[in-house]
Amino acid sequence: MAVESDSMREIHQRRRDAFRQKWCKRFKDWSWYAVLAEVFLLALWPAGATLALLAGVVLTVLRFRTDRTFKFRQLPLDVPVCLFLLLSGVSILASPDRGFSFYNWYNLVGVYALTYFLVGQQVRDGQQVRQILLAIAGAAVLVVLYGIYQFVFGIDISAMKWVDGEAFPELRKRVFSTWENPNILAGYLDIIICLAFGLFTKADSRAKRILLGTFMVAAAACLAMTYARGACLVIAVIFLVYGMFKDWRVLLGCAVVGGILLLADPVLYERLTSVFTKVDTSAEMRLAFWESTVAMIQDHPFLGIGWGAYWMVYPEYDFYLQGADIRIVHAHNLYLNYAAEIGIPGALAFLWFFFGTMFSALRQRFEPPAAEPVEATPFDLREDAAADAELQRVEQSMQAAKEQPETPFWQDCRDWQDHRLLGGLSLGLGLAVLSVALNGFTDDLLFNIPSSMFLWMMAALAAALALMHEVKEQQEG
């Protein structure tokens, strides 16, 4: 009986192990599908992206509980992230409406933190990076195509508040695609162009460069259709600086594409040159908002005015609109907005995380794997031996005569060596965060929820790449 009892226990244990392995695989697959769904839907259907995020977090927690090999890991910038979460939450105490600020905080900051957690814990190898890039690229292509469709078939924005009609009477179209307004779309396109450019610099074949170059030109055309002056100048500055210090050909390409776009659309030229020649209502209002925001920061330097409370406090500091029936919801400056709402300490914590992500991504260097040394044998050909040299020439001529099979275009575009893919993505992420930083001087793109989720997704991706780089160095060391 004892033997039978032991045998039955072994059978039951095997069943339990098989059951656990089955569910481990399911949680692993389902949680990863949720990551891809969130990344793909962020630019297309934000509500769907949020649902995918929540499902992914639940499934990831279940994976932690069932899979003993899947361990929680610390990300490089967890300290400033936690400080930002804490200080932004404490700012609620200073809000004129604590209930609203708390509701706004746990809905928005909670979504950002969960995105950072989900992507940062899930992305652990090069194959996952490939899949995430495909999801980003698929959504970006749809956004660009829809923006071009809007421009071709016309969107009359004369009744909308996106442009000063008196200063630019000829401007009748500003595309916004799947985003809320042209400026938010333009900020997103800056990010996407930077990501594509990072991969372009590491491309090892003509097919890859053609595909990425074509996409960047289409995205630049869509960016021009937004007529967002700040975003157009930001991407031009990034390419200008990169071309001056890294590769002069980037300057040439930027000049050619920019020149064609300006010649094709005189209104775009007028919009861009207006930054240096005249001040329209939009610029005037921004200066007034900044003056008011600086006054808020001076009066509330430590806790701020409360998360999301800008629109409630602004009327007390209204030096420009003077009681007009318009709700001003943010300062049109990323840095001033954070300092005003969550105080200077909270803003510094965010900037530590923000610029820490940018510098971490820009300094990553993924080197090709070292070739394994081949030990010499007595049968190796020797260059100093006449007979061996002759045999080498014959062998080389025979190899040159062989026709190499041509790799299909799409297969070539799909096949990336890990060090090129990860290195290109690191550069693209660093430049993308830089574009957000530069755009932040004249607009607060992060006030838009999908834009903020996209930033936190990129930050988590950069953190995952840093850990992958660290592991690679340890293995090689």
CSV table of C-alpha atoms in Angstrom, one decimal:
chain,number,residue,atom,x,y,z
A,1,MET,CA,0.0,0.0,0.0
A,2,ALA,CA,2.9,2.4,0.8
A,3,VAL,CA,4.3,1.9,-2.7
A,4,GLU,CA,0.9,2.6,-4.3
A,5,SER,CA,0.4,5.7,-2.1
A,6,ASP,CA,3.8,7.0,-3.1
A,7,SER,CA,3.0,6.3,-6.8
A,8,MET,CA,-0.3,8.1,-6.6
A,9,ARG,CA,1.4,11.1,-4.9
A,10,GLU,CA,3.9,11.3,-7.7
A,11,ILE,CA,1.1,11.2,-10.3
A,12,HIS,CA,-0.8,13.9,-8.5
A,13,GLN,CA,2.4,16.0,-8.3
A,14,ARG,CA,3.0,15.6,-12.0
A,15,ARG,CA,-0.5,16.7,-12.8
A,16,ARG,CA,-0.2,19.8,-10.5
A,17,ASP,CA,3.1,20.6,-12.2
A,18,ALA,CA,1.6,20.2,-15.7
A,19,PHE,CA,-1.4,22.3,-14.6
A,20,ARG,CA,1.0,25.1,-13.3
A,21,GLN,CA,3.1,25.0,-16.5
A,22,LYS,CA,0.0,25.3,-18.6
A,23,TRP,CA,-1.2,28.4,-16.8
A,24,CYS,CA,2.3,29.9,-16.6
A,25,LYS,CA,2.4,29.8,-20.4
A,26,ARG,CA,-1.1,31.2,-20.7
A,27,PHE,CA,-0.3,34.1,-18.3
A,28,LYS,CA,3.0,34.7,-20.1
A,29,ASP,CA,1.3,34.8,-23.6
A,30,TRP,CA,-1.8,36.7,-22.5
A,31,SER,CA,0.1,39.4,-20.5
A,32,TRP,CA,2.4,40.0,-23.5
A,33,TYR,CA,-0.5,40.3,-25.9
A,34,ALA,CA,-1.9,42.9,-23.6
A,35,VAL,CA,1.4,44.9,-23.8
A,36,LEU,CA,1.3,44.8,-27.6
A,37,ALA,CA,-2.4,45.8,-27.6
A,38,GLU,CA,-1.7,48.8,-25.3
A,39,VAL,CA,1.3,49.9,-27.4
A,40,PHE,CA,-0.7,49.6,-30.7
A,41,LEU,CA,-3.9,51.2,-29.4
A,42,LEU,CA,-2.3,54.2,-27.7
A,43,ALA,CA,-2.4,56.4,-30.8
A,44,LEU,CA,-5.6,54.9,-32.2
A,45,TRP,CA,-8.0,54.2,-29.4
A,46,PRO,CA,-6.9,55.4,-25.9
A,47,ALA,CA,-9.8,53.8,-24.1
A,48,GLY,CA,-8.9,50.4,-25.6
A,49,ALA,CA,-5.2,51.0,-24.6
A,50,THR,CA,-6.3,51.6,-21.0
A,51,LEU,CA,-8.3,48.4,-21.0
A,52,ALA,CA,-5.4,46.5,-22.4
A,53,LEU,CA,-3.2,48.0,-19.7
A,54,LEU,CA,-5.4,47.0,-16.8
A,55,ALA,CA,-5.7,43.5,-18.2
A,56,GLY,CA,-2.0,43.3,-18.7
A,57,VAL,CA,-1.2,44.3,-15.1
A,58,VAL,CA,-3.6,41.7,-13.7
A,59,LEU,CA,-2.1,39.0,-15.9
A,60,THR,CA,1.4,40.1,-15.0
A,61,VAL,CA,0.7,39.8,-11.3
A,62,LEU,CA,-0.7,36.4,-11.9
A,63,ARG,CA,2.4,35.4,-13.8
A,64,PHE,CA,4.5,36.6,-10.9
A,65,ARG,CA,2.5,34.3,-8.6
A,66,THR,CA,2.6,31.2,-10.8
A,67,ASP,CA,6.0,31.4,-12.6
A,68,ARG,CA,8.9,31.0,-10.3
A,69,THR,CA,11.4,31.9,-13.0
A,70,PHE,CA,9.7,35.3,-13.7
A,71,LYS,CA,11.1,37.6,-11.0
A,72,PHE,CA,10.3,41.2,-10.2
A,73,ARG,CA,13.2,43.4,-11.2
A,74,GLN,CA,14.2,46.9,-10.3
A,75,LEU,CA,14.5,49.5,-13.1
A,76,PRO,CA,17.3,52.1,-13.1
A,77,LEU,CA,15.1,55.1,-12.4
A,78,ASP,CA,12.7,53.6,-9.9
A,79,VAL,CA,13.8,56.1,-7.2
A,80,PRO,CA,12.7,59.3,-9.1
A,81,VAL,CA,9.6,57.5,-10.3
A,82,CYS,CA,8.6,56.8,-6.7
A,83,LEU,CA,9.5,60.3,-5.6
A,84,PHE,CA,7.3,61.8,-8.4
A,85,LEU,CA,4.4,59.5,-7.5
A,86,LEU,CA,4.7,60.5,-3.8
A,87,LEU,CA,5.2,64.2,-4.2
A,88,SER,CA,2.5,64.6,-6.9
A,89,GLY,CA,0.1,62.8,-4.5
A,90,VAL,CA,1.1,65.0,-1.6
A,91,SER,CA,0.3,68.1,-3.8
A,92,ILE,CA,-3.4,67.1,-3.5
A,93,LEU,CA,-3.3,68.6,0.0
A,94,ALA,CA,-2.8,72.1,-1.5
A,95,SER,CA,-5.6,71.8,-4.0
A,96,PRO,CA,-8.7,74.0,-3.8
A,97,ASP,CA,-10.7,70.9,-4.6
A,98,ARG,CA,-9.0,67.9,-3.0
A,99,GLY,CA,-11.6,65.5,-4.2
A,100,PHE,CA,-11.2,66.5,-7.9
A,101,SER,CA,-7.3,66.4,-7.6
A,102,PHE,CA,-7.3,63.0,-5.9
A,103,TYR,CA,-9.7,61.6,-8.6
A,104,ASN,CA,-7.5,63.1,-11.4
A,105,TRP,CA,-4.3,61.9,-9.7
A,106,TYR,CA,-5.1,58.3,-9.2
A,107,ASN,CA,-6.7,58.0,-12.7
A,108,LEU,CA,-3.8,59.7,-14.6
A,109,VAL,CA,-0.7,59.1,-12.5
A,110,GLY,CA,-1.9,55.6,-11.8
A,111,VAL,CA,-2.2,54.9,-15.5
A,112,TYR,CA,1.3,56.2,-16.1
A,113,ALA,CA,2.8,54.2,-13.3
A,114,LEU,CA,1.1,51.0,-14.4
A,115,THR,CA,2.3,51.5,-18.0
A,116,TYR,CA,5.9,51.9,-16.7
A,117,PHE,CA,5.4,48.8,-14.5
A,118,LEU,CA,3.9,46.6,-17.3
A,119,VAL,CA,6.3,47.4,-20.1
A,120,GLY,CA,9.4,47.6,-17.8
A,121,GLN,CA,8.7,44.1,-16.3
A,122,GLN,CA,7.6,42.4,-19.5
A,123,VAL,CA,10.3,43.5,-22.0
A,124,ARG,CA,13.3,41.2,-21.5
A,125,ASP,CA,14.8,40.2,-24.9
A,126,GLY,CA,15.3,41.3,-28.4
A,127,GLN,CA,12.4,39.4,-29.9
A,128,GLN,CA,10.0,41.3,-27.6
A,129,VAL,CA,11.6,44.6,-28.7
A,130,ARG,CA,10.9,43.6,-32.3
A,131,GLN,CA,7.3,43.0,-31.6
A,132,ILE,CA,6.8,46.2,-29.8
A,133,LEU,CA,8.4,48.2,-32.6
A,134,LEU,CA,6.1,46.5,-35.1
A,135,ALA,CA,3.1,47.5,-32.9
A,136,ILE,CA,4.4,51.1,-32.7
A,137,ALA,CA,5.1,51.2,-36.5
A,138,GLY,CA,1.7,49.7,-37.4
A,139,ALA,CA,-0.2,52.4,-35.4
A,140,ALA,CA,2.1,55.2,-36.7
A,141,VAL,CA,1.5,54.2,-40.3
A,142,LEU,CA,-2.3,54.4,-39.8
A,143,VAL,CA,-2.0,57.8,-38.0
A,144,VAL,CA,0.1,59.2,-40.8
A,145,LEU,CA,-2.2,57.9,-43.6
A,146,TYR,CA,-5.3,59.2,-41.8
A,147,GLY,CA,-3.6,62.6,-41.4
A,148,ILE,CA,-2.8,62.8,-45.1
A,149,TYR,CA,-6.4,61.7,-45.9
A,150,GLN,CA,-7.7,64.6,-43.8
A,151,PHE,CA,-5.5,67.1,-45.6
A,152,VAL,CA,-6.4,65.8,-49.1
A,153,PHE,CA,-10.1,65.7,-48.5
A,154,GLY,CA,-10.2,68.9,-46.4
A,155,ILE,CA,-10.9,69.9,-42.9
A,156,ASP,CA,-12.1,73.5,-42.4
A,157,ILE,CA,-10.7,74.6,-39.0
A,158,SER,CA,-11.5,78.3,-39.3
A,159,ALA,CA,-14.1,78.0,-36.5
A,160,MET,CA,-11.7,76.1,-34.2
A,161,LYS,CA,-9.3,77.7,-31.7
A,162,TRP,CA,-6.1,76.2,-33.1
A,163,VAL,CA,-4.9,79.2,-35.1
A,164,ASP,CA,-5.2,83.0,-35.2
A,165,GLY,CA,-7.4,83.7,-38.2
A,166,GLU,CA,-6.5,87.3,-38.4
A,167,ALA,CA,-2.7,86.6,-38.5
A,168,PHE,CA,-3.1,83.6,-40.9
A,169,PRO,CA,-6.2,84.2,-43.0
A,170,GLU,CA,-5.1,81.7,-45.6
A,171,LEU,CA,-4.7,78.8,-43.2
A,172,ARG,CA,-7.8,76.6,-43.5
A,173,LYS,CA,-6.5,73.1,-42.9
A,174,ARG,CA,-4.7,71.7,-39.9
A,175,VAL,CA,-4.8,67.9,-39.6
A,176,PHE,CA,-5.0,66.1,-36.3
A,177,SER,CA,-5.6,62.5,-37.4
A,178,THR,CA,-6.5,60.3,-34.4
A,179,TRP,CA,-5.2,62.9,-31.8
A,180,GLU,CA,-7.1,65.7,-30.2
A,181,ASN,CA,-5.6,68.6,-32.0
A,182,PRO,CA,-2.8,69.4,-34.5
A,183,ASN,CA,-0.2,70.3,-31.8
A,184,ILE,CA,-0.6,67.0,-30.0
A,185,LEU,CA,-0.3,65.1,-33.4
A,186,ALA,CA,2.8,67.1,-34.2
A,187,GLY,CA,4.4,66.2,-30.9
A,188,TYR,CA,3.6,62.5,-31.6
A,189,LEU,CA,5.0,62.7,-35.1
A,190,ASP,CA,8.3,64.2,-33.7
A,191,ILE,CA,8.6,61.2,-31.5
A,192,ILE,CA,7.9,58.7,-34.3
A,193,ILE,CA,10.3,60.4,-36.7
A,194,CYS,CA,13.0,60.2,-34.0
A,195,LEU,CA,12.4,56.5,-33.4
A,196,ALA,CA,12.5,55.8,-37.1
A,197,PHE,CA,15.7,57.9,-37.5
A,198,GLY,CA,17.5,56.0,-34.7
A,199,LEU,CA,16.8,52.7,-36.5
A,200,PHE,CA,17.7,54.3,-39.9
A,201,THR,CA,21.2,55.1,-38.6
A,202,LYS,CA,21.8,51.5,-37.7
A,203,ALA,CA,20.2,49.9,-40.8
A,204,ASP,CA,22.6,47.5,-42.5
A,205,SER,CA,20.9,47.2,-45.9
A,206,ARG,CA,19.4,49.3,-48.7
A,207,ALA,CA,16.0,47.8,-48.2
A,208,LYS,CA,15.8,48.9,-44.6
A,209,ARG,CA,17.0,52.4,-45.4
A,210,ILE,CA,14.4,52.8,-48.2
A,211,LEU,CA,11.6,51.7,-46.0
A,212,LEU,CA,12.5,53.8,-43.0
A,213,GLY,CA,13.4,56.8,-45.2
A,214,THR,CA,10.1,56.6,-47.0
A,215,PHE,CA,8.2,56.5,-43.7
A,216,MET,CA,10.2,59.5,-42.3
A,217,VAL,CA,9.4,61.6,-45.4
A,218,ALA,CA,5.7,60.7,-45.2
A,219,ALA,CA,5.6,61.5,-41.4
A,220,ALA,CA,7.4,64.8,-42.1
A,221,ALA,CA,4.8,65.7,-44.7
A,222,CYS,CA,2.1,64.9,-42.2
A,223,LEU,CA,3.9,67.0,-39.7
A,224,ALA,CA,3.9,69.9,-42.1
A,225,MET,CA,0.2,69.5,-42.6
A,226,THR,CA,-0.3,70.2,-38.9
A,227,TYR,CA,1.3,73.7,-39.3
A,228,ALA,CA,2.6,73.3,-35.7
A,229,ARG,CA,5.5,75.8,-35.7
A,230,GLY,CA,7.1,74.5,-32.5
A,231,ALA,CA,7.2,70.9,-33.5
A,232,CYS,CA,8.5,71.6,-37.0
A,233,LEU,CA,11.3,73.7,-35.6
A,234,VAL,CA,12.1,71.1,-32.9
A,235,ILE,CA,12.6,68.2,-35.4
A,236,ALA,CA,14.7,70.5,-37.6
A,237,VAL,CA,16.9,71.5,-34.7
A,238,ILE,CA,17.4,67.8,-33.7
A,239,PHE,CA,18.5,66.8,-37.2
A,240,LEU,CA,20.6,70.0,-37.5
A,241,VAL,CA,22.6,69.2,-34.3
A,242,TYR,CA,22.9,65.5,-35.1
A,243,GLY,CA,24.1,66.3,-38.7
A,244,MET,CA,26.7,68.9,-37.4
A,245,PHE,CA,28.2,66.5,-34.9
A,246,LYS,CA,27.6,63.0,-36.4
A,247,ASP,CA,26.9,62.9,-40.1
A,248,TRP,CA,26.7,65.8,-42.6
A,249,ARG,CA,24.5,63.7,-44.9
A,250,VAL,CA,21.6,64.2,-42.3
A,251,LEU,CA,21.9,67.9,-42.9
A,252,LEU,CA,21.6,67.5,-46.6
A,253,GLY,CA,18.6,65.2,-46.3
A,254,CYS,CA,16.9,67.5,-43.9
A,255,ALA,CA,17.6,70.5,-46.2
A,256,VAL,CA,16.2,68.7,-49.2
A,257,VAL,CA,13.0,67.5,-47.6
A,258,GLY,CA,12.4,70.8,-45.7
A,259,GLY,CA,13.0,72.8,-48.9
A,260,ILE,CA,10.5,70.8,-50.9
A,261,LEU,CA,7.8,71.1,-48.2
A,262,LEU,CA,8.3,74.9,-47.9
A,263,LEU,CA,8.3,75.4,-51.7
A,264,ALA,CA,5.2,73.2,-52.0
A,265,ASP,CA,3.2,75.1,-49.4
A,266,PRO,CA,3.8,78.9,-49.0
A,267,VAL,CA,1.4,78.9,-46.0
A,268,LEU,CA,3.8,76.6,-44.1
A,269,TYR,CA,6.7,79.0,-44.9
A,270,GLU,CA,4.6,81.9,-43.5
A,271,ARG,CA,3.8,80.0,-40.4
A,272,LEU,CA,7.3,79.1,-39.6
A,273,THR,CA,8.8,82.5,-40.4
A,274,SER,CA,6.2,84.2,-38.2
A,275,VAL,CA,8.1,82.8,-35.2
A,276,PHE,CA,10.8,85.3,-35.9
A,277,THR,CA,8.9,88.2,-37.6
A,278,LYS,CA,5.7,88.7,-35.7
A,279,VAL,CA,3.7,87.8,-32.6
A,280,ASP,CA,0.2,86.4,-33.1
A,281,THR,CA,-2.5,85.8,-30.5
A,282,SER,CA,-1.2,82.3,-29.8
A,283,ALA,CA,2.3,83.6,-28.9
A,284,GLU,CA,0.9,86.5,-26.9
A,285,MET,CA,-1.3,84.2,-24.8
A,286,ARG,CA,1.5,81.8,-24.1
A,287,LEU,CA,3.6,84.7,-22.7
A,288,ALA,CA,0.7,85.7,-20.5
A,289,PHE,CA,0.1,82.1,-19.3
A,290,TRP,CA,3.8,81.8,-18.3
A,291,GLU,CA,3.7,85.1,-16.4
A,292,SER,CA,0.7,83.8,-14.5
A,293,THR,CA,2.3,80.4,-13.9
A,294,VAL,CA,5.5,82.0,-12.5
A,295,ALA,CA,3.4,83.9,-10.0
A,296,MET,CA,1.7,80.6,-9.0
A,297,ILE,CA,5.0,79.0,-8.4
A,298,GLN,CA,6.3,81.9,-6.3
A,299,ASP,CA,3.2,81.7,-4.1
A,300,HIS,CA,3.2,77.9,-3.8
A,301,PRO,CA,6.8,76.7,-4.2
A,302,PHE,CA,6.7,73.5,-2.2
A,303,LEU,CA,3.4,71.7,-2.6
A,304,GLY,CA,2.2,73.5,-5.6
A,305,ILE,CA,-1.4,74.4,-6.3
A,306,GLY,CA,-2.5,70.7,-6.5
A,307,TRP,CA,-2.4,68.0,-9.2
A,308,GLY,CA,-4.7,69.0,-12.1
A,309,ALA,CA,-5.9,72.2,-10.4
A,310,TYR,CA,-4.4,74.7,-12.9
A,311,TRP,CA,-7.8,75.5,-14.4
A,312,MET,CA,-9.2,76.2,-11.0
A,313,VAL,CA,-6.4,78.5,-9.8
A,314,TYR,CA,-5.7,80.3,-13.0
A,315,PRO,CA,-8.5,82.9,-12.7
A,316,GLU,CA,-6.8,84.2,-9.5
A,317,TYR,CA,-3.7,84.9,-11.6
A,318,ASP,CA,-5.4,86.0,-14.8
A,319,PHE,CA,-3.3,88.9,-16.1
A,320,TYR,CA,-4.3,88.6,-19.7
A,321,LEU,CA,-7.9,87.3,-20.4
A,322,GLN,CA,-9.4,89.3,-17.6
A,323,GLY,CA,-12.3,87.1,-16.8
A,324,ALA,CA,-13.1,85.8,-20.3
A,325,ASP,CA,-15.3,82.7,-20.3
A,326,ILE,CA,-12.4,80.4,-21.3
A,327,ARG,CA,-11.1,77.5,-19.2
A,328,ILE,CA,-7.3,77.5,-19.2
A,329,VAL,CA,-6.3,73.9,-18.3
A,330,HIS,CA,-2.5,74.1,-18.5
A,331,ALA,CA,0.4,76.5,-18.8
A,332,HIS,CA,1.5,75.7,-22.4
A,333,ASN,CA,4.9,74.9,-20.9
A,334,LEU,CA,5.8,71.5,-19.5
A,335,TYR,CA,8.3,72.7,-16.9
A,336,LEU,CA,6.3,75.5,-15.5
A,337,ASN,CA,3.1,73.4,-15.4
A,338,TYR,CA,4.7,70.7,-13.3
A,339,ALA,CA,6.3,73.2,-11.0
A,340,ALA,CA,3.0,75.0,-10.5
A,341,GLU,CA,0.8,72.0,-9.9
A,342,ILE,CA,3.1,69.7,-7.8
A,343,GLY,CA,5.7,72.2,-6.5
A,344,ILE,CA,9.4,72.6,-7.3
A,345,PRO,CA,10.5,69.4,-5.4
A,346,GLY,CA,7.9,67.3,-7.4
A,347,ALA,CA,8.9,68.9,-10.7
A,348,LEU,CA,12.6,68.1,-9.9
A,349,ALA,CA,11.7,64.5,-9.3
A,350,PHE,CA,9.9,64.3,-12.6
A,351,LEU,CA,12.8,66.0,-14.4
A,352,TRP,CA,15.2,63.5,-12.8
A,353,PHE,CA,13.2,60.7,-14.3
A,354,PHE,CA,12.6,62.5,-17.6
A,355,PHE,CA,16.1,63.5,-18.4
A,356,GLY,CA,17.5,60.4,-16.8
A,357,THR,CA,15.6,58.4,-19.3
A,358,MET,CA,17.0,60.5,-22.2
A,359,PHE,CA,20.6,60.3,-21.1
A,360,SER,CA,20.3,56.6,-20.3
A,361,ALA,CA,19.0,55.9,-23.8
A,362,LEU,CA,21.6,58.1,-25.6
A,363,ARG,CA,24.6,56.6,-23.9
A,364,GLN,CA,23.7,52.9,-24.5
A,365,ARG,CA,26.1,51.2,-27.0
A,366,PHE,CA,25.2,47.8,-28.2
A,367,GLU,CA,28.3,46.2,-29.8
A,368,PRO,CA,28.2,43.2,-32.2
A,369,PRO,CA,29.0,39.9,-30.6
A,370,ALA,CA,32.7,39.1,-30.5
A,371,ALA,CA,33.9,36.5,-33.0
A,372,GLU,CA,35.0,33.3,-31.4
A,373,PRO,CA,38.8,32.7,-32.1
A,374,VAL,CA,39.5,29.7,-34.3
A,375,GLU,CA,42.5,27.6,-33.3
A,376,ALA,CA,45.0,26.9,-36.0
A,377,THR,CA,45.5,23.4,-37.3
A,378,PRO,CA,48.3,21.8,-39.4
A,379,PHE,CA,45.8,21.6,-42.3
A,380,ASP,CA,45.1,25.3,-42.5
A,381,LEU,CA,46.2,27.2,-45.6
A,382,ARG,CA,49.2,29.5,-45.1
A,383,GLU,CA,49.6,32.8,-46.9
A,384,ASP,CA,53.4,32.5,-46.9
A,385,ALA,CA,53.3,29.1,-48.7
A,386,ALA,CA,53.2,29.5,-52.5
A,387,ALA,CA,51.0,26.4,-53.1
A,388,ASP,CA,48.6,27.4,-50.3
A,389,ALA,CA,48.4,30.9,-51.7
A,390,GLU,CA,47.4,29.5,-55.1
A,391,LEU,CA,44.8,27.3,-53.5
A,392,GLN,CA,43.3,30.3,-51.7
A,393,ARG,CA,43.0,32.3,-54.9
A,394,VAL,CA,41.3,29.4,-56.6
A,395,GLU,CA,38.9,29.1,-53.7
A,396,GLN,CA,38.1,32.8,-53.7
A,397,SER,CA,37.4,32.9,-57.4
A,398,MET,CA,35.1,29.9,-57.0
A,399,GLN,CA,33.2,31.6,-54.2
A,400,ALA,CA,32.9,34.9,-56.2
A,401,ALA,CA,31.5,32.9,-59.1
A,402,LYS,CA,28.7,31.5,-57.0
A,403,GLU,CA,25.4,33.5,-57.2
A,404,GLN,CA,24.2,34.6,-53.8
A,405,PRO,CA,20.4,34.3,-53.5
A,406,GLU,CA,18.8,37.7,-53.2
A,407,THR,CA,16.9,38.2,-50.0
A,408,PRO,CA,13.2,39.3,-50.5
A,409,PHE,CA,12.6,43.0,-49.7
A,410,TRP,CA,10.2,42.4,-46.7
A,411,GLN,CA,12.3,39.7,-45.3
A,412,ASP,CA,15.4,41.9,-45.4
A,413,CYS,CA,13.4,44.7,-43.7
A,414,ARG,CA,12.3,42.3,-41.0
A,415,ASP,CA,15.6,40.7,-40.2
A,416,TRP,CA,17.7,42.8,-37.8
A,417,GLN,CA,20.8,41.8,-35.8
A,418,ASP,CA,20.1,42.4,-32.1
A,419,HIS,CA,23.0,44.9,-31.6
A,420,ARG,CA,21.7,47.0,-34.5
A,421,LEU,CA,18.1,46.9,-33.5
A,422,LEU,CA,18.7,47.7,-29.8
A,423,GLY,CA,21.3,50.3,-30.6
A,424,GLY,CA,19.1,52.1,-33.1
A,425,LEU,CA,16.1,52.0,-30.7
A,426,SER,CA,18.2,53.4,-27.9
A,427,LEU,CA,19.3,56.3,-30.0
A,428,GLY,CA,15.7,56.8,-31.3
A,429,LEU,CA,14.3,56.8,-27.7
A,430,GLY,CA,16.9,59.4,-26.6
A,431,LEU,CA,16.1,61.7,-29.4
A,432,ALA,CA,12.3,61.1,-29.0
A,433,VAL,CA,12.5,62.2,-25.3
A,434,LEU,CA,14.6,65.2,-26.4
A,435,SER,CA,11.9,66.2,-28.8
A,436,VAL,CA,9.4,66.1,-26.0
A,437,ALA,CA,11.8,68.2,-23.9
A,438,LEU,CA,12.2,70.9,-26.6
A,439,ASN,CA,8.5,70.9,-27.4
A,440,GLY,CA,7.9,71.4,-23.7
A,441,PHE,CA,9.1,75.0,-23.8
A,442,THR,CA,6.1,76.1,-25.8
A,443,ASP,CA,3.5,73.5,-25.1
A,444,ASP,CA,2.7,70.8,-22.5
A,445,LEU,CA,2.2,67.7,-24.6
A,446,LEU,CA,2.1,65.6,-21.5
A,447,PHE,CA,-1.2,67.2,-20.5
A,448,ASN,CA,-2.7,64.8,-23.2
A,449,ILE,CA,-3.2,61.4,-21.5
A,450,PRO,CA,-2.2,59.2,-24.5
A,451,SER,CA,0.9,61.3,-25.0
A,452,SER,CA,1.9,60.9,-21.4
A,453,MET,CA,1.3,57.1,-21.5
A,454,PHE,CA,3.4,57.0,-24.6
A,455,LEU,CA,6.2,58.8,-22.8
A,456,TRP,CA,6.1,56.4,-19.8
A,457,MET,CA,6.0,53.5,-22.2
A,458,MET,CA,9.2,54.8,-23.9
A,459,ALA,CA,10.8,55.4,-20.5
A,460,ALA,CA,10.1,51.8,-19.5
A,461,LEU,CA,11.4,50.5,-22.8
A,462,ALA,CA,14.6,52.6,-22.3
A,463,ALA,CA,15.0,51.1,-18.8
A,464,ALA,CA,14.5,47.6,-20.2
A,465,LEU,CA,17.2,48.2,-22.8
A,466,ALA,CA,19.6,49.5,-20.1
A,467,LEU,CA,19.1,46.2,-18.1
A,468,MET,CA,19.6,44.1,-21.3
A,469,HIS,CA,22.8,46.0,-22.0
A,470,GLU,CA,23.9,45.4,-18.4
A,471,VAL,CA,23.2,41.7,-18.6
A,472,LYS,CA,25.1,41.5,-22.0
A,473,GLU,CA,28.2,43.2,-20.5
A,474,GLN,CA,28.1,40.8,-17.5
A,475,GLN,CA,28.0,37.8,-19.8
A,476,GLU,CA,30.8,39.1,-21.9
A,477,GLY,CA,32.9,40.1,-18.9
